[in-house]
Structure formats: structure tokens, C-alpha cells
Coordinates of C-alpha atoms in Angstrom, one line a residue:
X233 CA -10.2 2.9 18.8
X234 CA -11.0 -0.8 19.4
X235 CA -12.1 -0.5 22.6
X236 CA -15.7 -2.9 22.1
X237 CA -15.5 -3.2 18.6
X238 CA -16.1 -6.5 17.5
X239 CA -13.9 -8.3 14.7
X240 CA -15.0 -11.4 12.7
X241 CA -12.0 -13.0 11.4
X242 CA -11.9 -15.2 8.6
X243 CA -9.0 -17.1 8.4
X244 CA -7.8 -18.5 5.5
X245 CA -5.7 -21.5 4.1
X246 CA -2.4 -20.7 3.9
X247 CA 0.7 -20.8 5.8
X248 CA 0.4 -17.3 7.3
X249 CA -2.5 -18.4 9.0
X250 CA -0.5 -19.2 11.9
X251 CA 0.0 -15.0 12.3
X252 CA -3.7 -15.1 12.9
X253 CA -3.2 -16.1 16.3
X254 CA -0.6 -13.6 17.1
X255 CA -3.1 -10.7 15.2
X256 CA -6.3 -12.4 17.7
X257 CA -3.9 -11.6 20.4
X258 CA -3.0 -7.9 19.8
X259 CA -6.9 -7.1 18.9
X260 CA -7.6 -7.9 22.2
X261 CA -5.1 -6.6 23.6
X262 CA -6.5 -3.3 22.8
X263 CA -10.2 -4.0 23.9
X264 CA -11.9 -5.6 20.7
X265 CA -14.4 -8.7 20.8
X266 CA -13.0 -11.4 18.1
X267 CA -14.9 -14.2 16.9
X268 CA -13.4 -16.5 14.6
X269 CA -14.1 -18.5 11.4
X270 CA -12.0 -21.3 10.1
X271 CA -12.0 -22.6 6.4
X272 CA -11.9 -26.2 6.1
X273 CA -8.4 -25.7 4.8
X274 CA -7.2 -23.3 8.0
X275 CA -8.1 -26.0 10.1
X276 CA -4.8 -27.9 8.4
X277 CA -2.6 -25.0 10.0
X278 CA -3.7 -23.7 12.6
X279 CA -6.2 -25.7 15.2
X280 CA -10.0 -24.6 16.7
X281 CA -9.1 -25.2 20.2
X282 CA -5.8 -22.6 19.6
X283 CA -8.0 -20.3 18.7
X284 CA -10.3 -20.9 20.5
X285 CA -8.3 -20.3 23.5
X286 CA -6.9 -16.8 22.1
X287 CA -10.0 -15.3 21.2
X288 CA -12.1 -16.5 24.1
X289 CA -15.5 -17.3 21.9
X290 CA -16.7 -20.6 20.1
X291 CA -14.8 -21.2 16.6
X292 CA -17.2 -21.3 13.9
X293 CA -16.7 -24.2 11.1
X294 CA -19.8 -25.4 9.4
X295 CA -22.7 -23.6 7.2
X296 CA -25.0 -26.1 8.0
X297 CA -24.6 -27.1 11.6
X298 CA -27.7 -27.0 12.8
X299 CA -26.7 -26.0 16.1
X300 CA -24.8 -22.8 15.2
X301 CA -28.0 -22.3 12.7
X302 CA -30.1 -21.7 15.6
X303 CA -27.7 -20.1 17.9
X304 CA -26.5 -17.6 15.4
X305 CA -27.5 -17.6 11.8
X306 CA -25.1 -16.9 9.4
X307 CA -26.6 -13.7 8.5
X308 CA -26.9 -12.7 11.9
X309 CA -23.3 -13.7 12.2
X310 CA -21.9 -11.5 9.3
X311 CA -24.1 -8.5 10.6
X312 CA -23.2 -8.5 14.5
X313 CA -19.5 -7.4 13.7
X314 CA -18.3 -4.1 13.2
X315 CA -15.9 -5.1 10.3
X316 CA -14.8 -8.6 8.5
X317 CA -10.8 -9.3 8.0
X318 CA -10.2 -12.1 5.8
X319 CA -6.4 -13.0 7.4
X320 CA -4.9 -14.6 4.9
X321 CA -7.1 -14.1 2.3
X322 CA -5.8 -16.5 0.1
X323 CA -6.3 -16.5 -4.0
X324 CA -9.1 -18.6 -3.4
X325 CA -10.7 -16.5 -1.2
X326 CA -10.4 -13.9 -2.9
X327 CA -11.5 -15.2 -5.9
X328 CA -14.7 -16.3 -4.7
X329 CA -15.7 -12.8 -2.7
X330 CA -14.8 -11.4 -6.2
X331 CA -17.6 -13.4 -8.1
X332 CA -19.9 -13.6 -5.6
X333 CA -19.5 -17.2 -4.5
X334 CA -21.2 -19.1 -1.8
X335 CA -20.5 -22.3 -1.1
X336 CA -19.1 -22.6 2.4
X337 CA -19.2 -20.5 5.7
X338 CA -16.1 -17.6 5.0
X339 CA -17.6 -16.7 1.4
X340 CA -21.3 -17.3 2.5
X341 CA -20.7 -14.7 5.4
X342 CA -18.7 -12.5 3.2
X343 CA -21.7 -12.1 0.8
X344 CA -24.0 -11.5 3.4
X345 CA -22.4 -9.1 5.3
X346 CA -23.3 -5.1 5.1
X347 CA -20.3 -4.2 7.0
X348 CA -16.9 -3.3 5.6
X349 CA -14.4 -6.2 4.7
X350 CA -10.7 -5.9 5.3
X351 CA -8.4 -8.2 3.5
X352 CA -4.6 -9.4 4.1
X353 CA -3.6 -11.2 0.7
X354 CA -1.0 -14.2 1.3
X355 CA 0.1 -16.4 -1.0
X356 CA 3.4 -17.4 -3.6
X357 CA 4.3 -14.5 -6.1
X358 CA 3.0 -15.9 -9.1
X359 CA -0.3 -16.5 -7.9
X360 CA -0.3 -13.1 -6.6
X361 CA 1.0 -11.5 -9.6
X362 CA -1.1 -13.9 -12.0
X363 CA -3.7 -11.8 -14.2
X364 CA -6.6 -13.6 -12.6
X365 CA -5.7 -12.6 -9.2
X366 CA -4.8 -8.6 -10.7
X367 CA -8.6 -8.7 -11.9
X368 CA -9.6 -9.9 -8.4
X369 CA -8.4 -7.7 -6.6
X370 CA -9.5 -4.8 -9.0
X371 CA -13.1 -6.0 -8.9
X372 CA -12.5 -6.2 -4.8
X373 CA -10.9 -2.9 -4.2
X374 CA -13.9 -1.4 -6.7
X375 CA -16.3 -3.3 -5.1
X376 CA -15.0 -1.3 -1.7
X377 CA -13.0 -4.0 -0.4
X378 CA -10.4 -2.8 2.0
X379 CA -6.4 -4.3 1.9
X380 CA -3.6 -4.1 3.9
X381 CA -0.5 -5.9 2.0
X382 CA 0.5 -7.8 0.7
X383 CA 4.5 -6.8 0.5
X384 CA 7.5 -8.3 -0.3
X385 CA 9.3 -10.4 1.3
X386 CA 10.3 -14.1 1.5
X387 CA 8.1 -16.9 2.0
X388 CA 7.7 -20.6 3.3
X389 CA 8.2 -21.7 -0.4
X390 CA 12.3 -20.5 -0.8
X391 CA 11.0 -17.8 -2.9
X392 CA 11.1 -14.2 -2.2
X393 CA 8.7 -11.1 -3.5
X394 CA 5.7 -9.9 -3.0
X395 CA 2.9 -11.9 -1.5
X396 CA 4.1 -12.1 1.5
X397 CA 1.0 -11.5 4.1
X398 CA 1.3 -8.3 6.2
X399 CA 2.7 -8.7 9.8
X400 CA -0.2 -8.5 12.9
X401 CA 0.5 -4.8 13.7
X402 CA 0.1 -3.5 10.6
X403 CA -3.1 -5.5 10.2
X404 CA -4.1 -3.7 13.4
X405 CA -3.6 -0.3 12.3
X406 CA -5.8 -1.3 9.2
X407 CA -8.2 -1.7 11.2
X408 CA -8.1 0.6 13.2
X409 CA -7.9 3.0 10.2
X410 CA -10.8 1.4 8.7
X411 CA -13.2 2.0 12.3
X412 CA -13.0 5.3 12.0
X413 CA -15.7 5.9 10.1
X414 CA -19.2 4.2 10.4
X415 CA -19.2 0.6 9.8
X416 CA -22.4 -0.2 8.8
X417 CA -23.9 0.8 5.1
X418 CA -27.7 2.1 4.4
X419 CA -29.4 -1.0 3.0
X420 CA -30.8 -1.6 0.3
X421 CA -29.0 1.2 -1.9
X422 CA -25.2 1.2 -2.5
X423 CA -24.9 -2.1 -0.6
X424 CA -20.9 -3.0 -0.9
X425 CA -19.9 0.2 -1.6
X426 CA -17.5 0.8 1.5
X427 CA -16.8 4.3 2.6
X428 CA -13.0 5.0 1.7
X429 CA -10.7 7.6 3.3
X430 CA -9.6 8.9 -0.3
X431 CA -12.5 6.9 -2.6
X432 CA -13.4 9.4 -5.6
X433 CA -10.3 11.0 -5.2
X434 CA -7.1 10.9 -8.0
X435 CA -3.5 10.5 -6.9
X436 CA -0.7 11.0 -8.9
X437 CA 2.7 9.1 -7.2
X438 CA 6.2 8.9 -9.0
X439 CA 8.4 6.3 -7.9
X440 CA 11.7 4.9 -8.3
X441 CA 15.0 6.3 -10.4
X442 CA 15.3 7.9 -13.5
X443 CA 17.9 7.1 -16.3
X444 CA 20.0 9.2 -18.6
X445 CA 21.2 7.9 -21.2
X446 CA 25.3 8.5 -22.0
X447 CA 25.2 6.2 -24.4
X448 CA 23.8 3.1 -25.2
X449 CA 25.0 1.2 -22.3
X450 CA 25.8 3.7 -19.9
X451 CA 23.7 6.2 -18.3
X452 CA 23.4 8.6 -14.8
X453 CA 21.0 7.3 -12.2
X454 CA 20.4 7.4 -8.5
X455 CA 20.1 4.8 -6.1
X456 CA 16.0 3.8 -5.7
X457 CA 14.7 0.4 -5.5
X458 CA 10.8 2.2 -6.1
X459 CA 9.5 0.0 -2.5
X460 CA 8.5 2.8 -0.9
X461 CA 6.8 4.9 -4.2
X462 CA 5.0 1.6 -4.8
X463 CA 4.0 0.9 -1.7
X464 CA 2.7 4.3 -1.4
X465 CA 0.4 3.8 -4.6
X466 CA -0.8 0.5 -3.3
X467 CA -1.6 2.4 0.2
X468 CA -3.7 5.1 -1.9
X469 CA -5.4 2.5 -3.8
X470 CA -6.5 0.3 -1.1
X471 CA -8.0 3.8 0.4
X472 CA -10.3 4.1 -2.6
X473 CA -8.1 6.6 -4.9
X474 CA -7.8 6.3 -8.5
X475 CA -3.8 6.3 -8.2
X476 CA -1.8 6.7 -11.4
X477 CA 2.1 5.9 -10.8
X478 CA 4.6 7.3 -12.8
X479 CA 7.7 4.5 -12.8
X480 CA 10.8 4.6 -13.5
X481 CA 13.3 1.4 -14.3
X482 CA 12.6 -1.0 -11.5
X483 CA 12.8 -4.7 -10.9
X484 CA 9.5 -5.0 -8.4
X485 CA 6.3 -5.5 -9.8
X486 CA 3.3 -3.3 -11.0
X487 CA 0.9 -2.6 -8.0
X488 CA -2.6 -4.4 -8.6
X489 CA -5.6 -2.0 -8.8
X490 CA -2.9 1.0 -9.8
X491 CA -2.5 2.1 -13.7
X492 CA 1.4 2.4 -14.1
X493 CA 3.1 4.3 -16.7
X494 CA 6.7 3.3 -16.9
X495 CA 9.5 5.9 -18.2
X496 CA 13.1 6.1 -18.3
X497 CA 14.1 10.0 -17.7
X498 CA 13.2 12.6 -15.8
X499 CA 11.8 14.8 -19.0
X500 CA 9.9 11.5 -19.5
X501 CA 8.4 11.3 -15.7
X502 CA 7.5 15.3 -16.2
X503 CA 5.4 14.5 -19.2
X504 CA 3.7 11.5 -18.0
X505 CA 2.9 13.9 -14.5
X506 CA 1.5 16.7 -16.7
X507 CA -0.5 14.2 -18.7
X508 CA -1.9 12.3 -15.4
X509 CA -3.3 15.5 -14.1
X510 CA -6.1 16.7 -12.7
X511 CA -5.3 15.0 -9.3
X512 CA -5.9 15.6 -5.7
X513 CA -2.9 14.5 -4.3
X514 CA 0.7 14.3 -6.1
X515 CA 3.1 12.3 -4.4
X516 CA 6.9 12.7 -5.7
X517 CA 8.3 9.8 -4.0
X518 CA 10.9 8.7 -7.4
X519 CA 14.8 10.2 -6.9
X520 CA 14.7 11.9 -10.0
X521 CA 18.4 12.4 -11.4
X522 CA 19.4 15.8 -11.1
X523 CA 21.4 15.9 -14.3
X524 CA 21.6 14.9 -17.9
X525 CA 23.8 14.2 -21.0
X526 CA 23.5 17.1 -23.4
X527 CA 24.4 15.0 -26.6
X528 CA 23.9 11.3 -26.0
X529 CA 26.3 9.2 -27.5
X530 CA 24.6 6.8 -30.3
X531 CA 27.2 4.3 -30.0
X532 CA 29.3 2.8 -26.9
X533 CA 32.2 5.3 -25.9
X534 CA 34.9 3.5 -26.2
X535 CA 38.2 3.7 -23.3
X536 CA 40.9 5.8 -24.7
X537 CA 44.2 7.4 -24.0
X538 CA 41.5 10.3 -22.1
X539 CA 38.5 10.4 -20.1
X540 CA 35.6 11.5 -22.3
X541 CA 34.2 15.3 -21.3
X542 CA 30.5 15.3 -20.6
X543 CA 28.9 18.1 -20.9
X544 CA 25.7 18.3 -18.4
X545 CA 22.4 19.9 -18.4
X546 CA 20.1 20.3 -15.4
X547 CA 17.1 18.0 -15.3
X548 CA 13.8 19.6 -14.8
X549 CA 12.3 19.7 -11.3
X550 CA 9.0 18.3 -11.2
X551 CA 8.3 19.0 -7.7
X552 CA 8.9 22.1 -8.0
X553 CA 6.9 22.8 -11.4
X554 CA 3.8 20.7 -10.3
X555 CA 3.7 22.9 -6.9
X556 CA 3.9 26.0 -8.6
X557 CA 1.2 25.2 -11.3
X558 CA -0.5 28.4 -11.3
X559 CA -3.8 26.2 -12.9
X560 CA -4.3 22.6 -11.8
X561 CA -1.9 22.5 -8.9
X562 CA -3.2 19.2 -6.8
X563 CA -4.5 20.2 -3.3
X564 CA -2.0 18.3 -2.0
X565 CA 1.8 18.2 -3.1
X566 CA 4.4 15.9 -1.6
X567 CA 8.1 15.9 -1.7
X568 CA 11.1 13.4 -0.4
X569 CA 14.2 14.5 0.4
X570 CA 16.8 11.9 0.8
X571 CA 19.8 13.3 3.0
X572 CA 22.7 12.1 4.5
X573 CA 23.1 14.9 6.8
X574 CA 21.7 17.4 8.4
X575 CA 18.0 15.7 7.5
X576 CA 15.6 17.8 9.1
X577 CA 17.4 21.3 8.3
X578 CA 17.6 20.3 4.4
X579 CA 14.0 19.2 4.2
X580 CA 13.0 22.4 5.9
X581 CA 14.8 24.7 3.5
X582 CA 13.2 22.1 0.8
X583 CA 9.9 23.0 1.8
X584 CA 9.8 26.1 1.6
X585 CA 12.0 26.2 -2.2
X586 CA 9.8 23.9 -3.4
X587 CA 6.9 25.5 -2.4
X588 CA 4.8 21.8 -1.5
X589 CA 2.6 20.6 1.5
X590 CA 4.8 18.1 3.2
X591 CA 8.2 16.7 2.7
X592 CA 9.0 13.2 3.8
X593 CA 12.6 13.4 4.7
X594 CA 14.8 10.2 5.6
X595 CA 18.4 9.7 5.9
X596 CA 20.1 7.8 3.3
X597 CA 23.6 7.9 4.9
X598 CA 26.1 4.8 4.4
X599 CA 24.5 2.0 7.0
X600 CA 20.9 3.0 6.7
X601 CA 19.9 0.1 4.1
X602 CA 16.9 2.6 2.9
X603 CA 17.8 2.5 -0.6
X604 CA 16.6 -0.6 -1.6
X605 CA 15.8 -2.1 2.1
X606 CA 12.6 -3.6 3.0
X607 CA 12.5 -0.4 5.9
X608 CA 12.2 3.0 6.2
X609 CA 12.4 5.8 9.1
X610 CA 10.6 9.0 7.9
X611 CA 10.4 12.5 9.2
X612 CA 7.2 15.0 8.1
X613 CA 7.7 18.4 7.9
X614 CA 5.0 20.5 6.9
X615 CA 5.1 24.2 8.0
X616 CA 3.2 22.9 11.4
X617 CA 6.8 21.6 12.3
X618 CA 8.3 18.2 12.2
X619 CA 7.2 14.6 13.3
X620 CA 9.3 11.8 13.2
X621 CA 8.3 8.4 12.6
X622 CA 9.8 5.0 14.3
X623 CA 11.2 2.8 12.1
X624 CA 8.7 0.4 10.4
X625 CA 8.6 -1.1 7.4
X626 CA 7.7 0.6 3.7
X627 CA 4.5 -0.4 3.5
X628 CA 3.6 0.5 7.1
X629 CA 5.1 3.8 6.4
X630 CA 3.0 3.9 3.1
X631 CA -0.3 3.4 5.0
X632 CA 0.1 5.7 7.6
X633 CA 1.1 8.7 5.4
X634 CA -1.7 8.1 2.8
X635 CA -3.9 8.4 6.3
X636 CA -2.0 11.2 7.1
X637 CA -2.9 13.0 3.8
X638 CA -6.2 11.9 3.5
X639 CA -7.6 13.9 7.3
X640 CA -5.1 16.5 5.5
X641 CA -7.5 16.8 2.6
X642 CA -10.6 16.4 4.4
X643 CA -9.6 19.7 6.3
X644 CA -8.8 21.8 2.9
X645 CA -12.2 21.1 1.6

């Protein structure tokens, strides 16, 4: 897929700029062309003659050398490439390819460019999360811009979330992903309007646990951290969907560029499903609890001589009522099953009860780390059979199966 393709890479100002060289290494690796730009504030990191060396062309600096001027314009230099990734794209980057800025080489070649633009955010959690940056990266992803990351994780400051800049192969799938389509864009009309695997499209995703209330400080929940939900809205959003997620209680941030509903129960999550639709894709990724409290206590139940009786009722399933919407049913409709045994047999038997498209199946045994890790190890079943996935990390996971259902779509229509 990047066999000749030719990458400008902006690097950015930040201390993930040093995973630029690795990421200049694996492009070629696999047969692309990279030429390089370094902001005055990369230069502090990571040095011209590094990579220089890596990517085998002349390191460009300066708008106004003359020299580079009349070697290679900086028009001529945004159009020659195939695509632009900005790696890091820091919050000042971002902010100025958001407002149309101009004032040095990265943003004046950004500007100018008529092919598609590929970002990797980096940068400390509360810039990233900072309403500023949220609007940023709204206007980007709606101007077409393209992003891969960021994700959580810790960083050179002590402090740990998200922000942290996508590793090198999962900025090489993006592009790759990104190629597939043609990389140029019909001047003058719709000029920054990027062609997007699932753009004008709606997702619905659910993510995390639900909780039933026992009584006011007790309730029945399941084990879900929401990382892998999340990442799959973000995933859906950077390919040009208008993603709704349905959340339950969770202690990791609100995707950018994603309207989030938040919820406690799973009668809650059903509503908030129902109202969200029309949608071409619905994505159950939350681990719904399978059972509630009947009668919920209005005050704390207090220890006796006895354990207290609670009477159950069975939750409703919403993967199961959203697939078998007679009027409305989303094209696409995705299940997870978490197991602990027997993983492919039970998703199997899941597909087919549920009546849905795909299952994402995983194994949640004792030593996994899934619930709540930063990784994930999938298996796909759809009635074609079942692929398994190496283990990578949420967000790679995320990216690859919002791919997967997006050529799925394109073949139903």
C-alpha cells in the first residue's frame, strides 16, 4: 500500500517527536518517499541531520529561504505528496490548521495543501482535554482532517491519561488506511473536504458498565473500564461518522468530536439507543448488567442478624432488540461477548441468538488484564467464519474494526 507513495511529515514540538524518527523508519521500510519538515520548536528535540539521515531527502526549515524558494516552492511542496501527517501535532498546531493560520513553514504548507492531512495529537491531558483544543479538533475532523490518537497512557510530565501520541505502527496503519482512496481533491470546489471511509454516515456505540441501583450506595455492575467503547467512537469519528456514544459510569474522558450521552442503567442505555437512532452502524461495545433490583432500596440497607433477599429482574437486551428492529434496524449491528471460556463457541452461538452482523469476542479470564487494561486481543465472527486478531492495543483494535465495518458497509449498499 506504500509502495512509492510519498509522505510529507510535519513534525511538531513536543517530546513525542523523537517517535518521528522511528515512524520515518518503518514508512520506508515499506517502500514510501518521506520528506520532512521541522518546526522551529522540533528542531529542540529532535535534530535535521537525524532526520535527515533516516529519511534520505533534505530537511525543510525556513518559509523564506530563498534557496528552497526556488528549488521547491512551498506550494509545490505541499502538492507533490500523496498525504500530510502532522507527527506530533501539538495544541499549537492544531490550533493554527484550525483557524487557518500561516505564519511559518508546517501551517503555511498545511493551508496550501489539496491533499488529505493526517494528524497524531500529543501533548499533557489538560491541554488535550481543554475546551479550546475539543473545538479544534471538531472544526479539524469537520474540516476532513484525519486522526490517529491520541490514547491514554503516561507521559514525560509524571502524569498519566490521554494525550499520549500514538505509537509508529499504528500511525502507519493510518496511513495506510487513509491511501486507499484517492489522495488528491477536485480544485476549486469542496477544497478541504477529505474523502472519509464512513463520512455522512451515523454510528451509534455504547460503552462501558451499567449500574443498578440496590440502594443508595450499593448497586450490581460489571467489570468495564469503557477504553475500548471509547476508543471505538473516537476511531468512527476520525473516519468521518457522526458517532453518538451511549456511556455508562466511567472515569476516562468524553471523546472530542463525539456527542456522549452518559446513563447509569441498562433501561437508561436502551432509551438513549432508541432515541440516537436512525444509524448506520450500532456498536454495543458497553457490558451491560444482566440483572436488576426489583424494588430499590431508598435508604442504605443496613447489616443485620440475616442477609437481605433480593429479588431480581432480568435487564433488557439491547443487542438483541436493536438487531431485531423490524423498522430502523442499522445496516450494521455489532456485539461483544466477553468470555472466560470456550470464547469462540460462545460468540458463535451469540451470533446467531442475537441475530447481529459481527461479534467481537475476547477472553476475559483471570490474567488477561482486558478489563480495564490498556490492551485487547479480539476475535470476529461473522457468519463468514472467525478471524483472530494479535494483540495490540485498544485503540489499534478500534481503528482496524471501524475499517473493517466501513468496506463491510460499502459492500451492503
Amino acid at each position: 500500500m506504500l509502495t512509492n507513495k510519498r509522505i510529507l511529515l510535519i513534525i511538531g514540538g513536543g517530546i513525542a517527536a523523537f517517535k518521528a524518527l522511528d515512524l520515518i523508519r518503518r514508512l520506508r521500510e515499506r517502500g514510501a518517499h518521506v520528506r520532512c519538515v521541522l518546526t522551529p520548536a522540533a528542531a529542540h528535540f529532535v535534530t535535521p541531520l537525524s532526520v535527515a539521515a533516516l529519511s534520505g531527502d533534505k530537511v525543510y526549515q525556513d518559509l523564506f529561504s530563498l534557496t528552497d524558494e526556488a528549488e521547491m516552492g512551498h506550494i509545490e511542496l505541499s502538492r507533490d505528496a500523496d498525504l500530510l501527517a502532522v507527527v506530533p501535532a501539538t495544541a499549537d498546531l492544531l490550533a493554527k490548521l484550525a483557524t487557518g493560520q500561516a505564519n511559518d513553514l508546517a501551517s503555511t504548507l498545511l493551508l496550501a495543501t489539496d491533499k488529505k492531512v493526517l494528524a497524531a495529537p500529543a501533548m499533557n491531558l489538560r491541554m488535550w482535554l481543554q475546551p479550546a483544543t475539543k473545538r479544534n479538533v471538531a472544526q479539524l475532523r469537520e474540516d476532513g482532517v484525519l486522526f490517529v490518537g491520541p490514547v491514554d497512557g503516561s507521559m514525560a510530565c509524571g502524569e498519566y491519561g490521554p494525550g499520549r501520541m500514538s505509537e509508529p505502527l499504528e500511525i502507519v496503519a493510518a496511513i495506510s488506511e487513509a491511501l486507499k482512496s484517492d489522495t488528491s481533491i477536485p480544485l476549486p470546489a469542496n477544497v478541504g473536504q477529505f474523502a472519509q471511509s464512513l463520512r455522512g454516515k451515523r454510528v451509534v456505540v455504547t460503552s462501558g458498565p451499567t449500574h443498578e441501583p440496590i440502594d443508595p450506595v450499593r448497586y450490581i455492575a460489571n467489570r468495564s473500564s469503557g477504553r475500548q467503547g471509547h476508543a471505538i467512537a473516537t476511531a468512527a469519528a476520525n473516519a468521518g461518522a457522526e458517532v453518538t456514544l451511549v456511556s455508562g459510569p466511567v472515569t476516562i474522558d468524553d471523546p472530542a468530536g463525539v456527542r456522549t450521552i452518559h446513563i447509569e442503567t441498562a433501561q437508561e442505555m436502551l432509551r438513549a439507543v432508541k432515541a440516537a437512532l436512525p444509524a448506520d452502524i450500532f456498536i454495543a461495545a458497553a457490558a451491560v448488567a444482566d440483572w436488576r433490583v426489583t424494588t430499590k432500596n431508598d435508604n442504605k440497607i443496613k447489616k443485620g442478624d440475616t442477609a437481605p433477599v433480593l429479588q431480581l429482574a432480568e435487564n433488557p437486551d439491547i443487542l438483541a432488540t436493536i438487531a431485531g428492529l423490524s423498522d430502523g434496524r442499522p445496516a450494521l449491528v455489532v456485539g461483544f461477548a466477553a468470555e472466560t471460556q470456550d470464547v469462540t463457541e460462545n460468540a458463535l452461538k451469540k451470533l446467531a441468538k442475537k441475530k447481529c452482523d459481527v461479534i467481537v469476542a475476547n477472553d476475559v479470564g483471570a490474567g488477561t488484564d482486558v478489563m480495564g487494561g490498556l490492551e485487547n486481543t479480539v476475535h470476529i465472527v461473522t457468519e463468514a467464519g472467525v478471524e483472530t486478531w494479535p494483540k495490540m492495543e485498544k485503540s489499534a483494535v478500534a481503528s482496524r474494526l471501524v475499517g473493517l465495518l466501513s468496506d463491510m458497509l460499502e459492500r451492503r449498499q
